[in-house]
mmCIF file of C-alpha atoms in Angstrom:
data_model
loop_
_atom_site.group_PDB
_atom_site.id
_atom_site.type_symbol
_atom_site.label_atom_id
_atom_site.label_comp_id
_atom_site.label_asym_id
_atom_site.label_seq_id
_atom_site.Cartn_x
_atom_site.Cartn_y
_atom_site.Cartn_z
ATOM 1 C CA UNK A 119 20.152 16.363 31.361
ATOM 2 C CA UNK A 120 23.144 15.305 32.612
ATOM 3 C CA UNK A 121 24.384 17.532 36.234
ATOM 4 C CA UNK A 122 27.107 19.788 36.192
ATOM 5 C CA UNK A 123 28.556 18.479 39.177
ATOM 6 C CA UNK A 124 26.674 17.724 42.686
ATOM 7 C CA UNK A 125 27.361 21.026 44.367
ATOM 8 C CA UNK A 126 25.902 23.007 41.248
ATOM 9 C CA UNK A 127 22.934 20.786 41.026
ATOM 10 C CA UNK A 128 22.148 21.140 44.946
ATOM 11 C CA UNK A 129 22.274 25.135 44.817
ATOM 12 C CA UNK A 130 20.215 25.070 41.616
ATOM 13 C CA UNK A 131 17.647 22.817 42.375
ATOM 14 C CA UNK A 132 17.877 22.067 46.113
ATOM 15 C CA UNK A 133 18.364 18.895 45.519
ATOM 16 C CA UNK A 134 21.361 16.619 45.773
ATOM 17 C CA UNK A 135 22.764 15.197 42.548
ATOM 18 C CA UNK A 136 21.184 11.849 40.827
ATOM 19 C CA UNK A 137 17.453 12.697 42.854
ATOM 20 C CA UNK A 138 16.409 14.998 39.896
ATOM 21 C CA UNK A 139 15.181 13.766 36.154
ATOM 22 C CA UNK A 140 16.902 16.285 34.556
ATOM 23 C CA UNK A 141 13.305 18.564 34.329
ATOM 24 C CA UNK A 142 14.602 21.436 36.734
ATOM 25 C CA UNK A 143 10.632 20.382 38.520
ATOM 26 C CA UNK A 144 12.408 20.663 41.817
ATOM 27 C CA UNK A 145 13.559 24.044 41.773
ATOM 28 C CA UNK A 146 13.220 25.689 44.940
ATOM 29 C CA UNK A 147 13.059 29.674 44.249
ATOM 30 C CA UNK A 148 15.179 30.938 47.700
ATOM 31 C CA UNK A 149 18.033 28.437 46.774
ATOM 32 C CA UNK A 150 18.508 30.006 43.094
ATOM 33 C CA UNK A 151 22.396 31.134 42.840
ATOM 34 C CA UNK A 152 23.649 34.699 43.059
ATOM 35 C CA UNK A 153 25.579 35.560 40.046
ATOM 36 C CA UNK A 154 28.659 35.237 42.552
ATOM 37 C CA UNK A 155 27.690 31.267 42.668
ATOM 38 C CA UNK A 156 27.213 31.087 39.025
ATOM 39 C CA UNK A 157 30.245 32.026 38.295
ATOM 40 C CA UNK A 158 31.958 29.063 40.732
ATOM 41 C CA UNK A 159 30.122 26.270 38.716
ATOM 42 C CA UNK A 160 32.449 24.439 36.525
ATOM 43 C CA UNK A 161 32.479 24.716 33.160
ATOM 44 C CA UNK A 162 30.488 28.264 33.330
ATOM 45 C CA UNK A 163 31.202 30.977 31.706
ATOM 46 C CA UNK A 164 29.841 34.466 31.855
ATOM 47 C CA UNK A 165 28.589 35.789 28.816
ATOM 48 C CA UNK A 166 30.629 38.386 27.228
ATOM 49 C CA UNK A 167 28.313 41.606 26.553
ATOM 50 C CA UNK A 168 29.409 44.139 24.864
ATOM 51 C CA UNK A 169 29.202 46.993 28.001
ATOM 52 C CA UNK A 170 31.218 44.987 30.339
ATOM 53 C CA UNK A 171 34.595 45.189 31.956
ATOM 54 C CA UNK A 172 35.518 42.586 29.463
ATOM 55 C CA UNK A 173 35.662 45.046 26.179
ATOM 56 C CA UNK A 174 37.437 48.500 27.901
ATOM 57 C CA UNK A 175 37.319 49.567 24.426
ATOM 58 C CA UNK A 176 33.432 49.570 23.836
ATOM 59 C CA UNK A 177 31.950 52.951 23.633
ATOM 60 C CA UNK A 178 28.480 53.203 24.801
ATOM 61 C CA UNK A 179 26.154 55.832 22.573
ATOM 62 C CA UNK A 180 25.520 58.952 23.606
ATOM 63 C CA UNK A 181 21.910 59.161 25.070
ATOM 64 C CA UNK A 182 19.470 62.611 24.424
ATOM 65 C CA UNK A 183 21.007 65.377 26.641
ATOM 66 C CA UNK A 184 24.248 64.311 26.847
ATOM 67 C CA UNK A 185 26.820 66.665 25.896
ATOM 68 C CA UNK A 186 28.943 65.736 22.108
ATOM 69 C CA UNK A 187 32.201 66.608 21.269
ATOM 70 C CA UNK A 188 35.906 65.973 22.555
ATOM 71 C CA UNK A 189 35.338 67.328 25.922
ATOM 72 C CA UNK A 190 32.739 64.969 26.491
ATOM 73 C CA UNK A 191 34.940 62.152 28.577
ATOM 74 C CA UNK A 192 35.627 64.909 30.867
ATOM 75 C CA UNK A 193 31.934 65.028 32.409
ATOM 76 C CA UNK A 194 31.495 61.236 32.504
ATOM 77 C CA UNK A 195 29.126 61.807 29.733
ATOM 78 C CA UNK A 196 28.726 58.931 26.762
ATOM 79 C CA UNK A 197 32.534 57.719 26.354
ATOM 80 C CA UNK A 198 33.428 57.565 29.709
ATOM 81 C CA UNK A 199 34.336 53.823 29.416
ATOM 82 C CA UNK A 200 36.750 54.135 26.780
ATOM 83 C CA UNK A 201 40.064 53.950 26.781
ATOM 84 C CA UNK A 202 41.758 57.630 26.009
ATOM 85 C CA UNK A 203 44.910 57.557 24.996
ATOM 86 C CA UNK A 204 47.730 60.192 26.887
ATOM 87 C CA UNK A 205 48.209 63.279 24.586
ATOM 88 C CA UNK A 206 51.198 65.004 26.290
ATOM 89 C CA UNK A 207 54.128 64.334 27.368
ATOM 90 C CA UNK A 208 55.163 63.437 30.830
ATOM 91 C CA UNK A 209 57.814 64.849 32.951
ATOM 92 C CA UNK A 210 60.125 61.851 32.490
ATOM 93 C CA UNK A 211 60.235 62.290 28.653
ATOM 94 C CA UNK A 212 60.154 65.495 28.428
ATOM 95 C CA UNK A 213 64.052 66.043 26.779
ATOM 96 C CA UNK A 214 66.525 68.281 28.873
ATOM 97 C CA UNK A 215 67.036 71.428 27.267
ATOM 98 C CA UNK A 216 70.028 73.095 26.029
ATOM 99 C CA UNK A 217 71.201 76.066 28.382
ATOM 100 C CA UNK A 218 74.126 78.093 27.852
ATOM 101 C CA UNK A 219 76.540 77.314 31.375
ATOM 102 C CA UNK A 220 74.462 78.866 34.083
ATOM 103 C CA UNK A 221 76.005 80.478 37.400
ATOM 104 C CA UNK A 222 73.849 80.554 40.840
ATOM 105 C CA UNK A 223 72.745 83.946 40.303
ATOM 106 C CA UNK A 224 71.641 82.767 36.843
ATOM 107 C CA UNK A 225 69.626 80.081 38.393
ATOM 108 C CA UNK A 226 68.075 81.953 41.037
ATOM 109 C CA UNK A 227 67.114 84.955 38.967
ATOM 110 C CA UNK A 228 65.065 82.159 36.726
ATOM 111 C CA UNK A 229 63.605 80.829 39.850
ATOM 112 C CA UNK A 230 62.153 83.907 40.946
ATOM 113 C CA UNK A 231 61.058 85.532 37.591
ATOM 114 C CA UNK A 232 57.568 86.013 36.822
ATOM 115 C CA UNK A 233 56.861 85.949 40.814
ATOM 116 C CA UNK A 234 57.985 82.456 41.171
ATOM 117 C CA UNK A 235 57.950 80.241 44.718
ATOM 118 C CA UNK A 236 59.487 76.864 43.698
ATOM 119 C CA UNK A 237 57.931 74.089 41.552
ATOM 120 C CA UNK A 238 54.407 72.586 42.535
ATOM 121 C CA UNK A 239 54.679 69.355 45.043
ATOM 122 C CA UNK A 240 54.355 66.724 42.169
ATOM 123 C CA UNK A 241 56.690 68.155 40.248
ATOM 124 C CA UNK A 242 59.359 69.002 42.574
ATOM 125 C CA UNK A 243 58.998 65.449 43.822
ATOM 126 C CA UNK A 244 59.169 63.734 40.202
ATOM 127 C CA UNK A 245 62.733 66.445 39.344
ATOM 128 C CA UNK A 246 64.234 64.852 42.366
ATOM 129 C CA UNK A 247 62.899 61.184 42.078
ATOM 130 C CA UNK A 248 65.491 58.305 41.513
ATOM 131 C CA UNK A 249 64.983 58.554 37.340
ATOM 132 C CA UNK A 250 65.810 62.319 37.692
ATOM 133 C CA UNK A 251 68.606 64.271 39.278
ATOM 134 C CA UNK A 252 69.273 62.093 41.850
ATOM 135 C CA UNK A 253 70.400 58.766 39.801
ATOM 136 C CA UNK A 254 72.048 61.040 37.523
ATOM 137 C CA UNK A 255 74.179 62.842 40.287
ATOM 138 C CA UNK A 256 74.372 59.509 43.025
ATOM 139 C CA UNK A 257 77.497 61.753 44.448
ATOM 140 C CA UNK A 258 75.445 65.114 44.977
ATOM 141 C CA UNK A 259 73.589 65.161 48.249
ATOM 142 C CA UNK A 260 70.595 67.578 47.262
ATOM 143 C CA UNK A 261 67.860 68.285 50.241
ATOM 144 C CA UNK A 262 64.352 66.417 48.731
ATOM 145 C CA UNK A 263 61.584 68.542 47.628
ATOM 146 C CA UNK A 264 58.643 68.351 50.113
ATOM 147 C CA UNK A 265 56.105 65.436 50.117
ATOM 148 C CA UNK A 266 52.471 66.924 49.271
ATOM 149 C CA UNK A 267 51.021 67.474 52.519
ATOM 150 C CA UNK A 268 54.424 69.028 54.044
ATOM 151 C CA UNK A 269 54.609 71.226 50.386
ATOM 152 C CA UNK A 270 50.763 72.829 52.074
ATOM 153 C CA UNK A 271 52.010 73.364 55.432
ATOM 154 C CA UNK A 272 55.148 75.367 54.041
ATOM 155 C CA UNK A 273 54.967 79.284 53.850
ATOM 156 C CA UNK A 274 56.327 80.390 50.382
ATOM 157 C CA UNK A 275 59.179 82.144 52.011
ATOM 158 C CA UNK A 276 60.147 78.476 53.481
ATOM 159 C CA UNK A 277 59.621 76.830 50.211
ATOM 160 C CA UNK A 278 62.022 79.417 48.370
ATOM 161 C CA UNK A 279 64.807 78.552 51.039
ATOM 162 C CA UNK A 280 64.355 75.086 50.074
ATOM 163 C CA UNK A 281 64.952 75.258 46.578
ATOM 164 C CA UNK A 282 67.602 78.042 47.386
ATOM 165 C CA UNK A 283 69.334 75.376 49.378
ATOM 166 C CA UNK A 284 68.763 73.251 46.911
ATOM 167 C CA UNK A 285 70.148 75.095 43.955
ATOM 168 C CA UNK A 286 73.366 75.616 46.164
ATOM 169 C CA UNK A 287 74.047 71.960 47.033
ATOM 170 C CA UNK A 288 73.562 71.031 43.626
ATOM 171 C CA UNK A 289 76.185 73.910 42.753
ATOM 172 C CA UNK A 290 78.896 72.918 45.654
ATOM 173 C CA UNK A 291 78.034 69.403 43.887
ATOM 174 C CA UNK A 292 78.742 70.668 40.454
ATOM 175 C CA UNK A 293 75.253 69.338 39.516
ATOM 176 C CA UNK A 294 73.957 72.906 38.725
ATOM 177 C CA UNK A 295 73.547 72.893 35.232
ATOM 178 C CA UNK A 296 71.882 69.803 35.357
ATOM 179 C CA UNK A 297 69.626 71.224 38.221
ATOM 180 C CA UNK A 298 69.016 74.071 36.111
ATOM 181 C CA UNK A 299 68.037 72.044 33.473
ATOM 182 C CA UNK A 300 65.449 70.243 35.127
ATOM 183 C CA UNK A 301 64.182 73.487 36.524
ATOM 184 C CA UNK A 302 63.950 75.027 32.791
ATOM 185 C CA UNK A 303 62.102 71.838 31.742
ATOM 186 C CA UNK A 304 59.314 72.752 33.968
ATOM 187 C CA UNK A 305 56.123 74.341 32.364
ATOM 188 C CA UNK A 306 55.124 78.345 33.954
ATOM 189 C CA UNK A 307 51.897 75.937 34.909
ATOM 190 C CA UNK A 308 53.944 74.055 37.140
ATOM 191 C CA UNK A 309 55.508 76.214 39.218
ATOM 192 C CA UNK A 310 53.728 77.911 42.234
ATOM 193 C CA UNK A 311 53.803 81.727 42.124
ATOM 194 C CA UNK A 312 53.152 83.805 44.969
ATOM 195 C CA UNK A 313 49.837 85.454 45.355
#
């Protein structure tokens, strides 16, 4: 048996390169390599196994009292290492709908329907992020939603005055029925309602 190379040979064995037959007889048991050492040998390669971070895809089986069905990658249960692909639709491709020309009380009287505040942190942030409004508008100065910890510290009262102020700039802008848009696009889910 021919070495790998000296340094491999040394941290297997213990002993430098060209001392050994070949028999692995001089193994010393504390100098055996961590996997971490195994893998910096030249010319190794880890095995592949089929439950590794080398096939995402694999799906493990489901072991006795583990629960079956589709909701069972939501528990960590069985298929937890699979890839799952996204079902819905994100905010970015969500299309723009089609809204008759809205005024500013049109616009406000949809904000506050069904005991609305304003739209929930992430999605406040992601209608005013640079592929939203703003890029489409670069002229319109619009006050930013709240980031997510200044979104918790805000009383609802505050937060309606924001997108009030909002709503307005966008109008003195002539952005409002684009701002409207993106506030129609929005899911009852995502908007916070008062309590």
């Amino acid at each position: 048996m021919k070495p790998i190379d000296e340094v491999a040979t040394l941290r297997l064995t213990g002993v430098p390169a060209g001392l050994t037959d070949g028999t692995m007889q001089h193994i010393n048991p504390v100098l055996i390599p961590q996997v971490s050492e195994v893998a910096m040998v030249k010319g190794y390669k880890r095995p592949k196994s089929a439950y590794s971070g080398n096939n995402p895809g694999y799906v493990p089986p489901s072991g006795g009292g583990h629960l079956r069905g589709e909701d069972d990658w939501l528990f960590g249960h069985g298929r937890q290492h699979s890839a799952r692909p996204w079902r819905g639709e994100s905010e970015q491709t969500r299309s723009l709908p089609k809204l008759p020309p809205q005024s500013i009380d049109d616009v406000l009287a949809y904000v506050t329907h069904n005991r609305r505040v304003c739209p929930l942190s992430i999605h406040w942030m992601a209608m005013m992020n640079p592929v939203g409004l703003i890029s489409a508008n670069a002229d319109v100065w619009i006050p930013m939603a709240p980031g997510e910890s200044e979104w918790r510290l805000l009383t609802d009262s505050n937060k309606r005055a924001l997108l009030k102020r909002q709503i307005l700039a966008a109008a003195a802008g002539g952005a409002l029925q684009l701002f409207a848009q993106h506030l129609h696009r929005l899911r009852e889910t995502e908007w916070h309602h008062e309590s």
